[in-house]
Amino acid sequence: MPAPNEPLEMREFDEPNLREGAALLHTTFSEVCGTDVHLHRGKLAGVPYPIIPGHVSVGILEKIRGRIKDVDGNIFQEGDQAAFLDVHGTCGSCRTCLVDKATTRCPERRVYGITFSAQDPDAPLGGWSEAIHLKAGTKLLRLPDGLDPETYIAGGCGLNTALHAVDRAEIRLGDSVVVLGVGPVGQSIIAFAGLSGAGQVLAVGDPENRRDFAKRMGASETCGLEIPPEDRAAWVRERTGGRGADVVIEAAGDPRAVSQALDMARDNGRVVISGQYTDNGDVIINPHEQINRKHLQVRGCWGSDFSHFHRAIGVMAGHHGRLPWREMAEKKFPLAQTPDALAAITRGEIVKAVICPNQ
Ligand SMILES: [Zn+2]
Ligand SMILES: [Zn+2]
């Protein structure tokens, strides 16, 4: 991706020089998600174009320099399958990490496929590539037995975001939960909310086939965007004894959804904002009516860390037989057709495109 709004280009890279603790991953699957669309439109500050997109990927370890262990101390061998946390370099020694305990805001943190330049001497550092250089310090994970890479990539990056958002929401057994957005992140939030014991999960979004899918992921009822925005909070109140929902999680991406989320929550309810990862503009709210008087708890949710990644894969391994994550990966594309994959996601034709760089 040479620059915002420029056509994608195919480029050749030299094989990177692997230092101690680094590895070369032969990419089996990567993905195209909504963030890639936003990156292509230049909606995230600080992206060092040109970049090789593809933040969440899975593959086979082709070369390893030195020893790389998983969190349980088991050593990775060449030929092992591995997924990795797309976040690299969280320092663990700055004020943000140590005092504020906001590690996903660590200034040293970089993200594969987003904040590594293709001009970095360590490239390729993104998944839309036949091989990915896993720099020393990258956190690798084996997929548990029974969880195949195709199912994993179908959940992909949305799994980490969804698990973090559900953590932030602190769902209690029996809570009523509204999820705004029925894209990949929203779908996994719906599943995780149900698994967290929500008594009721209401989903809002378009199109209809995604609302149908949301029901299979555990939504009790869904609401389409043909209902005027000002009526959607009433739709929620009708289903929550007139009070509003205990928890509302925004994963829609449209700033207007944030204002609607505030209206849908009950007094002293919790609202988590996870869909505004890129800058999609402003929205007008009335702080008196929508937050202060309601005694509302509003929480942002930025990025994810290794615990979200590790736990999300564990949850998926335990429940993918019952919850249809795998079907979210609607279409596979070889590397040469990546522009078509990005276009299909941009037009909203499919929920998720899987890139198969070595097919
Ligand atoms: Zn730090
Ligand atoms: Zn993503």
CSV table of C-alpha atoms and ligand atoms in Angstrom, one decimal:
chain,number,residue,atom,x,y,z
A,1,MET,CA,0.0,0.0,0.0
A,2,PRO,CA,2.2,2.8,-1.3
A,3,ALA,CA,0.1,5.7,0.0
A,4,PRO,CA,-3.5,6.6,0.9
A,5,ASN,CA,-5.8,6.3,-2.1
A,6,GLU,CA,-3.1,4.9,-4.4
A,7,PRO,CA,-3.5,1.6,-6.0
A,8,LEU,CA,-1.9,-1.4,-4.3
A,9,GLU,CA,1.4,-2.5,-5.8
A,10,MET,CA,3.2,-5.8,-5.9
A,11,ARG,CA,6.9,-5.4,-4.8
A,12,GLU,CA,9.8,-7.8,-4.3
A,13,PHE,CA,11.8,-7.7,-1.0
A,14,ASP,CA,15.1,-9.2,-0.1
A,15,GLU,CA,14.9,-11.9,2.6
A,16,PRO,CA,15.4,-10.1,5.9
A,17,ASN,CA,18.5,-10.6,8.0
A,18,LEU,CA,17.2,-12.6,11.0
A,19,ARG,CA,18.8,-11.6,14.3
A,20,GLU,CA,18.9,-13.8,17.4
A,21,GLY,CA,15.3,-14.5,18.5
A,22,ALA,CA,13.7,-13.6,15.2
A,23,ALA,CA,11.9,-15.9,12.7
A,24,LEU,CA,10.6,-16.0,9.2
A,25,LEU,CA,7.0,-17.1,8.9
A,26,HIS,CA,5.8,-18.6,5.7
A,27,THR,CA,2.3,-17.0,5.5
A,28,THR,CA,-0.6,-19.4,5.2
A,29,PHE,CA,-3.4,-16.9,5.8
A,30,SER,CA,-3.7,-13.2,6.4
A,31,GLU,CA,-6.8,-11.0,6.2
A,32,VAL,CA,-8.4,-7.8,5.0
A,33,CYS,CA,-10.4,-6.1,7.6
A,34,GLY,CA,-12.2,-2.7,7.9
A,35,THR,CA,-9.0,-1.2,9.3
A,36,ASP,CA,-7.2,-1.9,6.0
A,37,VAL,CA,-10.0,0.1,4.2
A,38,HIS,CA,-9.5,3.0,6.6
A,39,LEU,CA,-5.7,2.7,6.2
A,40,HIS,CA,-6.2,2.9,2.4
A,41,ARG,CA,-8.3,6.1,2.9
A,42,GLY,CA,-5.6,7.6,5.2
A,43,LYS,CA,-7.8,7.7,8.3
A,44,LEU,CA,-5.2,6.8,10.9
A,45,ALA,CA,-2.5,9.3,11.9
A,46,GLY,CA,1.1,8.2,12.1
A,47,VAL,CA,1.1,5.4,9.5
A,48,PRO,CA,4.5,5.3,7.8
A,49,TYR,CA,3.4,4.6,4.2
A,50,PRO,CA,4.4,2.7,2.2
A,51,ILE,CA,3.2,-0.3,4.3
A,52,ILE,CA,2.6,-4.0,3.8
A,53,PRO,CA,-0.8,-4.4,5.4
A,54,GLY,CA,-2.1,-7.5,7.1
A,55,HIS,CA,-1.9,-7.3,10.9
A,56,VAL,CA,-3.3,-10.7,11.9
A,57,SER,CA,-1.8,-13.7,10.1
A,58,VAL,CA,-1.0,-17.4,10.6
A,59,GLY,CA,1.7,-19.5,9.0
A,60,ILE,CA,4.5,-22.0,9.3
A,61,LEU,CA,7.8,-21.1,10.9
A,62,GLU,CA,10.3,-21.5,8.1
A,63,LYS,CA,13.5,-20.2,9.8
A,64,ILE,CA,14.2,-19.5,13.4
A,65,ARG,CA,17.4,-17.9,14.8
A,66,GLY,CA,18.2,-18.9,18.3
A,67,ARG,CA,15.4,-20.0,20.7
A,68,ILE,CA,11.8,-18.8,20.7
A,69,LYS,CA,9.5,-20.0,23.5
A,70,ASP,CA,5.8,-19.8,24.0
A,71,VAL,CA,4.4,-18.4,27.3
A,72,ASP,CA,4.5,-21.9,28.8
A,73,GLY,CA,8.2,-22.3,28.0
A,74,ASN,CA,7.8,-24.7,25.1
A,75,ILE,CA,10.4,-24.1,22.3
A,76,PHE,CA,9.2,-23.5,18.8
A,77,GLN,CA,10.8,-25.6,16.0
A,78,GLU,CA,11.1,-24.8,12.3
A,79,GLY,CA,8.0,-26.3,10.6
A,80,ASP,CA,5.7,-25.5,13.5
A,81,GLN,CA,2.5,-23.6,12.8
A,82,ALA,CA,2.2,-20.3,14.6
A,83,ALA,CA,0.1,-17.2,15.0
A,84,PHE,CA,1.5,-14.1,16.6
A,85,LEU,CA,0.3,-11.0,18.4
A,86,ASP,CA,0.4,-8.2,15.8
A,87,VAL,CA,1.7,-5.8,18.5
A,88,HIS,CA,5.5,-5.5,18.9
A,89,GLY,CA,7.7,-3.6,21.2
A,90,THR,CA,5.5,-2.7,24.2
A,91,CYS,CA,8.3,-1.7,26.5
A,92,GLY,CA,7.0,-2.6,30.0
A,93,SER,CA,9.3,0.1,31.4
A,94,CYS,CA,7.7,3.5,30.6
A,95,ARG,CA,5.2,5.5,32.7
A,96,THR,CA,2.3,4.4,30.5
A,97,CYS,CA,3.2,0.7,30.9
A,98,LEU,CA,4.3,0.7,34.5
A,99,VAL,CA,2.4,3.5,36.3
A,100,ASP,CA,-0.7,4.2,34.2
A,101,LYS,CA,-1.1,0.5,33.3
A,102,ALA,CA,-2.3,1.5,29.8
A,103,THR,CA,0.1,-0.9,27.9
A,104,THR,CA,-1.9,-0.6,24.6
A,105,ARG,CA,-0.9,3.1,24.7
A,106,CYS,CA,2.8,2.5,25.1
A,107,PRO,CA,4.6,4.9,22.8
A,108,GLU,CA,7.2,2.2,21.9
A,109,ARG,CA,4.5,-0.1,20.6
A,110,ARG,CA,4.3,-0.9,16.8
A,111,VAL,CA,1.8,-3.0,15.0
A,112,TYR,CA,2.6,-5.4,12.1
A,113,GLY,CA,0.8,-4.3,9.0
A,114,ILE,CA,-0.1,-0.9,10.3
A,115,THR,CA,2.8,1.1,11.9
A,116,PHE,CA,5.8,-0.7,10.3
A,117,SER,CA,7.0,0.9,7.1
A,118,ALA,CA,7.7,-1.2,4.0
A,119,GLN,CA,11.0,0.8,3.9
A,120,ASP,CA,12.0,-0.5,7.3
A,121,PRO,CA,15.2,-2.5,6.8
A,122,ASP,CA,13.5,-5.4,8.7
A,123,ALA,CA,10.6,-5.6,6.1
A,124,PRO,CA,8.5,-7.5,5.2
A,125,LEU,CA,6.5,-6.7,8.4
A,126,GLY,CA,2.9,-7.3,7.3
A,127,GLY,CA,0.8,-10.3,6.3
A,128,TRP,CA,0.0,-9.5,2.7
A,129,SER,CA,3.3,-11.0,1.9
A,130,GLU,CA,4.6,-14.5,1.1
A,131,ALA,CA,6.7,-14.3,4.3
A,132,ILE,CA,6.7,-12.2,7.4
A,133,HIS,CA,9.7,-11.2,9.4
A,134,LEU,CA,8.9,-11.9,13.1
A,135,LYS,CA,11.3,-9.6,14.8
A,136,ALA,CA,12.9,-10.7,18.1
A,137,GLY,CA,10.4,-10.2,20.9
A,138,THR,CA,7.3,-11.0,18.8
A,139,LYS,CA,4.8,-13.0,20.9
A,140,LEU,CA,4.0,-16.3,19.2
A,141,LEU,CA,1.3,-18.8,19.9
A,142,ARG,CA,0.5,-22.3,18.8
A,143,LEU,CA,-3.1,-22.9,17.8
A,144,PRO,CA,-4.6,-25.4,20.2
A,145,ASP,CA,-5.4,-28.9,19.0
A,146,GLY,CA,-8.6,-28.9,17.0
A,147,LEU,CA,-8.4,-25.2,16.0
A,148,ASP,CA,-7.3,-25.1,12.3
A,149,PRO,CA,-5.7,-22.0,10.8
A,150,GLU,CA,-8.7,-21.3,8.5
A,151,THR,CA,-11.1,-21.1,11.4
A,152,TYR,CA,-8.7,-18.9,13.4
A,153,ILE,CA,-8.2,-16.4,10.6
A,154,ALA,CA,-12.0,-16.2,10.1
A,155,GLY,CA,-12.1,-14.7,13.6
A,156,GLY,CA,-8.8,-13.0,13.0
A,157,CYS,CA,-8.1,-9.5,14.3
A,158,GLY,CA,-11.7,-9.0,15.4
A,159,LEU,CA,-11.2,-11.7,18.1
A,160,ASN,CA,-8.6,-9.7,20.0
A,161,THR,CA,-10.6,-6.4,19.8
A,162,ALA,CA,-13.8,-8.1,20.8
A,163,LEU,CA,-12.4,-9.8,23.8
A,164,HIS,CA,-10.8,-6.6,25.0
A,165,ALA,CA,-14.1,-4.7,24.5
A,166,VAL,CA,-16.0,-7.4,26.5
A,167,ASP,CA,-13.4,-7.2,29.2
A,168,ARG,CA,-13.8,-3.4,29.4
A,169,ALA,CA,-17.6,-3.9,29.5
A,170,GLU,CA,-17.4,-6.1,32.7
A,171,ILE,CA,-20.5,-8.0,31.7
A,172,ARG,CA,-22.2,-9.7,34.7
A,173,LEU,CA,-24.3,-12.8,34.5
A,174,GLY,CA,-27.8,-11.8,33.4
A,175,ASP,CA,-26.8,-8.4,31.9
A,176,SER,CA,-28.6,-7.0,28.9
A,177,VAL,CA,-26.1,-6.1,26.3
A,178,VAL,CA,-26.5,-4.1,23.1
A,179,VAL,CA,-23.9,-4.5,20.3
A,180,LEU,CA,-23.8,-1.7,17.7
A,181,GLY,CA,-22.3,-3.1,14.5
A,182,VAL,CA,-22.5,-6.5,12.9
A,183,GLY,CA,-19.1,-6.6,11.2
A,184,PRO,CA,-16.4,-9.1,12.3
A,185,VAL,CA,-15.7,-7.3,15.6
A,186,GLY,CA,-19.4,-7.0,16.4
A,187,GLN,CA,-20.0,-10.6,15.6
A,188,SER,CA,-17.3,-11.8,18.0
A,189,ILE,CA,-18.5,-9.4,20.7
A,190,ILE,CA,-22.0,-10.9,20.4
A,191,ALA,CA,-20.5,-14.4,20.9
A,192,PHE,CA,-18.2,-13.4,23.8
A,193,ALA,CA,-21.1,-11.5,25.5
A,194,GLY,CA,-23.2,-14.6,25.3
A,195,LEU,CA,-20.4,-16.7,26.7
A,196,SER,CA,-19.9,-14.1,29.5
A,197,GLY,CA,-23.4,-14.8,30.7
A,198,ALA,CA,-25.4,-11.9,29.2
A,199,GLY,CA,-29.1,-12.6,29.6
A,200,GLN,CA,-30.0,-10.8,26.4
A,201,VAL,CA,-27.8,-9.7,23.5
A,202,LEU,CA,-29.4,-7.1,21.2
A,203,ALA,CA,-27.6,-6.4,17.9
A,204,VAL,CA,-28.0,-3.3,15.7
A,205,GLY,CA,-26.6,-3.1,12.2
A,206,ASP,CA,-26.9,-3.8,8.5
A,207,PRO,CA,-27.3,-5.7,6.1
A,208,GLU,CA,-29.9,-8.3,6.8
A,209,ASN,CA,-27.7,-11.3,6.1
A,210,ARG,CA,-25.2,-10.1,8.8
A,211,ARG,CA,-28.1,-9.7,11.3
A,212,ASP,CA,-29.1,-13.3,10.5
A,213,PHE,CA,-25.6,-14.3,11.2
A,214,ALA,CA,-25.6,-12.3,14.4
A,215,LYS,CA,-28.4,-14.5,15.7
A,216,ARG,CA,-26.4,-17.6,15.0
A,217,MET,CA,-23.5,-16.0,17.0
A,218,GLY,CA,-26.0,-15.5,19.9
A,219,ALA,CA,-28.0,-12.3,19.4
A,220,SER,CA,-31.5,-12.6,20.9
A,221,GLU,CA,-32.9,-9.9,18.6
A,222,THR,CA,-31.6,-7.6,16.0
A,223,CYS,CA,-32.5,-4.1,14.7
A,224,GLY,CA,-31.7,-2.9,11.2
A,225,LEU,CA,-30.6,0.6,10.2
A,226,GLU,CA,-33.9,1.3,8.4
A,227,ILE,CA,-35.3,2.1,11.8
A,228,PRO,CA,-34.5,5.9,12.3
A,229,PRO,CA,-31.6,6.6,14.6
A,230,GLU,CA,-33.8,8.5,17.1
A,231,ASP,CA,-36.1,5.4,17.4
A,232,ARG,CA,-33.3,2.8,18.1
A,233,ALA,CA,-32.9,3.7,21.8
A,234,ALA,CA,-36.7,3.3,22.1
A,235,TRP,CA,-36.3,-0.2,20.5
A,236,VAL,CA,-33.7,-1.1,23.1
A,237,ARG,CA,-35.8,0.3,26.0
A,238,GLU,CA,-38.9,-1.7,24.9
A,239,ARG,CA,-36.8,-4.8,25.3
A,240,THR,CA,-35.2,-3.8,28.7
A,241,GLY,CA,-38.2,-3.0,30.8
A,242,GLY,CA,-38.1,0.7,29.7
A,243,ARG,CA,-34.7,1.3,31.4
A,244,GLY,CA,-32.1,0.8,28.6
A,245,ALA,CA,-29.4,-1.8,28.5
A,246,ASP,CA,-26.9,-2.6,31.3
A,247,VAL,CA,-24.1,-2.6,28.8
A,248,VAL,CA,-23.7,-1.1,25.3
A,249,ILE,CA,-20.7,-1.9,23.1
A,250,GLU,CA,-20.1,0.2,20.0
A,251,ALA,CA,-18.3,-1.6,17.2
A,252,ALA,CA,-19.9,0.2,14.3
A,253,GLY,CA,-17.2,2.6,13.2
A,254,ASP,CA,-19.6,5.5,12.5
A,255,PRO,CA,-19.3,8.3,15.1
A,256,ARG,CA,-23.1,8.7,15.2
A,257,ALA,CA,-23.2,5.2,16.8
A,258,VAL,CA,-21.4,6.6,19.8
A,259,SER,CA,-24.2,9.1,20.5
A,260,GLN,CA,-26.8,6.3,20.0
A,261,ALA,CA,-24.9,4.1,22.4
A,262,LEU,CA,-25.1,6.7,25.1
A,263,ASP,CA,-28.9,6.9,24.6
A,264,MET,CA,-29.3,3.1,24.8
A,265,ALA,CA,-27.6,2.5,28.1
A,266,ARG,CA,-29.5,2.6,31.4
A,267,ASP,CA,-28.7,5.0,34.2
A,268,ASN,CA,-25.2,4.0,35.6
A,269,GLY,CA,-24.9,1.6,32.7
A,270,ARG,CA,-21.6,1.0,30.9
A,271,VAL,CA,-20.8,2.1,27.3
A,272,VAL,CA,-17.6,0.8,25.6
A,273,ILE,CA,-16.3,2.5,22.5
A,274,SER,CA,-14.3,0.1,20.4
A,275,GLY,CA,-15.3,0.9,16.8
A,276,GLN,CA,-13.5,4.2,16.4
A,277,TYR,CA,-10.0,2.8,15.8
A,278,THR,CA,-9.6,5.2,12.9
A,279,ASP,CA,-10.7,8.8,12.8
A,280,ASN,CA,-14.1,8.9,11.2
A,281,GLY,CA,-15.0,12.4,12.4
A,282,ASP,CA,-17.0,14.3,15.0
A,283,VAL,CA,-20.4,13.8,16.5
A,284,ILE,CA,-22.5,16.2,18.6
A,285,ILE,CA,-23.6,14.9,22.0
A,286,ASN,CA,-25.4,16.6,24.9
A,287,PRO,CA,-23.2,15.8,27.9
A,288,HIS,CA,-25.9,16.8,30.4
A,289,GLU,CA,-28.6,14.6,29.0
A,290,GLN,CA,-26.6,11.7,27.6
A,291,ILE,CA,-23.8,11.3,30.2
A,292,ASN,CA,-23.9,13.4,33.4
A,293,ARG,CA,-27.6,13.1,34.3
A,294,LYS,CA,-27.5,9.4,33.4
A,295,HIS,CA,-24.5,8.8,35.7
A,296,LEU,CA,-23.1,6.8,32.8
A,297,GLN,CA,-19.7,5.0,32.6
A,298,VAL,CA,-18.1,5.5,29.3
A,299,ARG,CA,-14.9,3.6,28.5
A,300,GLY,CA,-12.6,3.7,25.4
A,301,CYS,CA,-10.9,0.5,24.3
A,302,TRP,CA,-7.7,0.8,22.4
A,303,GLY,CA,-5.9,-2.1,20.7
A,304,SER,CA,-5.2,-5.4,22.4
A,305,ASP,CA,-2.4,-7.1,24.3
A,306,PHE,CA,-1.1,-10.7,24.6
A,307,SER,CA,-3.7,-11.7,27.2
A,308,HIS,CA,-6.6,-10.8,24.8
A,309,PHE,CA,-4.9,-12.7,21.9
A,310,HIS,CA,-4.2,-15.8,24.1
A,311,ARG,CA,-7.6,-15.9,25.7
A,312,ALA,CA,-9.5,-15.2,22.5
A,313,ILE,CA,-7.8,-18.2,20.8
A,314,GLY,CA,-8.7,-20.3,23.9
A,315,VAL,CA,-12.3,-19.3,23.7
A,316,MET,CA,-12.5,-20.0,20.0
A,317,ALA,CA,-10.9,-23.4,20.4
A,318,GLY,CA,-13.5,-24.3,23.0
A,319,HIS,CA,-16.5,-23.0,21.2
A,320,HIS,CA,-16.0,-22.9,17.4
A,321,GLY,CA,-17.9,-26.2,17.0
A,322,ARG,CA,-21.1,-24.4,18.2
A,323,LEU,CA,-20.5,-20.8,17.0
A,324,PRO,CA,-20.0,-20.3,13.2
A,325,TRP,CA,-16.8,-18.2,13.2
A,326,ARG,CA,-15.4,-20.1,10.3
A,327,GLU,CA,-18.1,-18.9,8.0
A,328,MET,CA,-17.1,-15.3,8.4
A,329,ALA,CA,-14.1,-15.9,6.1
A,330,GLU,CA,-16.3,-15.7,3.0
A,331,LYS,CA,-13.8,-15.5,0.3
A,332,LYS,CA,-10.1,-16.4,-0.3
A,333,PHE,CA,-7.8,-14.4,-2.5
A,334,PRO,CA,-4.3,-15.1,-3.8
A,335,LEU,CA,-1.7,-12.3,-3.3
A,336,ALA,CA,-2.1,-11.0,-6.8
A,337,GLN,CA,-5.8,-10.4,-6.2
A,338,THR,CA,-5.4,-8.4,-3.0
A,339,PRO,CA,-6.7,-5.3,-4.7
A,340,ASP,CA,-9.9,-7.2,-5.5
A,341,ALA,CA,-10.1,-8.3,-1.8
A,342,LEU,CA,-9.6,-4.7,-0.6
A,343,ALA,CA,-12.3,-3.5,-3.0
A,344,ALA,CA,-14.8,-6.1,-1.9
A,345,ILE,CA,-14.3,-5.2,1.7
A,346,THR,CA,-14.5,-1.5,0.9
A,347,ARG,CA,-17.8,-2.0,-0.9
A,348,GLY,CA,-19.1,-4.1,2.0
A,349,GLU,CA,-19.8,-7.0,-0.3
A,350,ILE,CA,-18.2,-9.5,2.1
A,351,VAL,CA,-17.5,-9.4,5.8
A,352,LYS,CA,-14.0,-10.7,5.7
A,353,ALA,CA,-11.5,-11.5,2.9
A,354,VAL,CA,-8.7,-14.0,3.6
A,355,ILE,CA,-5.4,-13.5,1.7
A,356,CYS,CA,-3.5,-16.7,0.8
A,357,PRO,CA,-0.1,-15.3,-0.2
A,358,ASN,CA,1.4,-18.7,-1.1
A,359,GLN,CA,-1.4,-20.1,-3.2
B,1,ZN,ZN,5.9,1.3,27.5
B,2,ZN,ZN,-8.1,-5.8,11.6
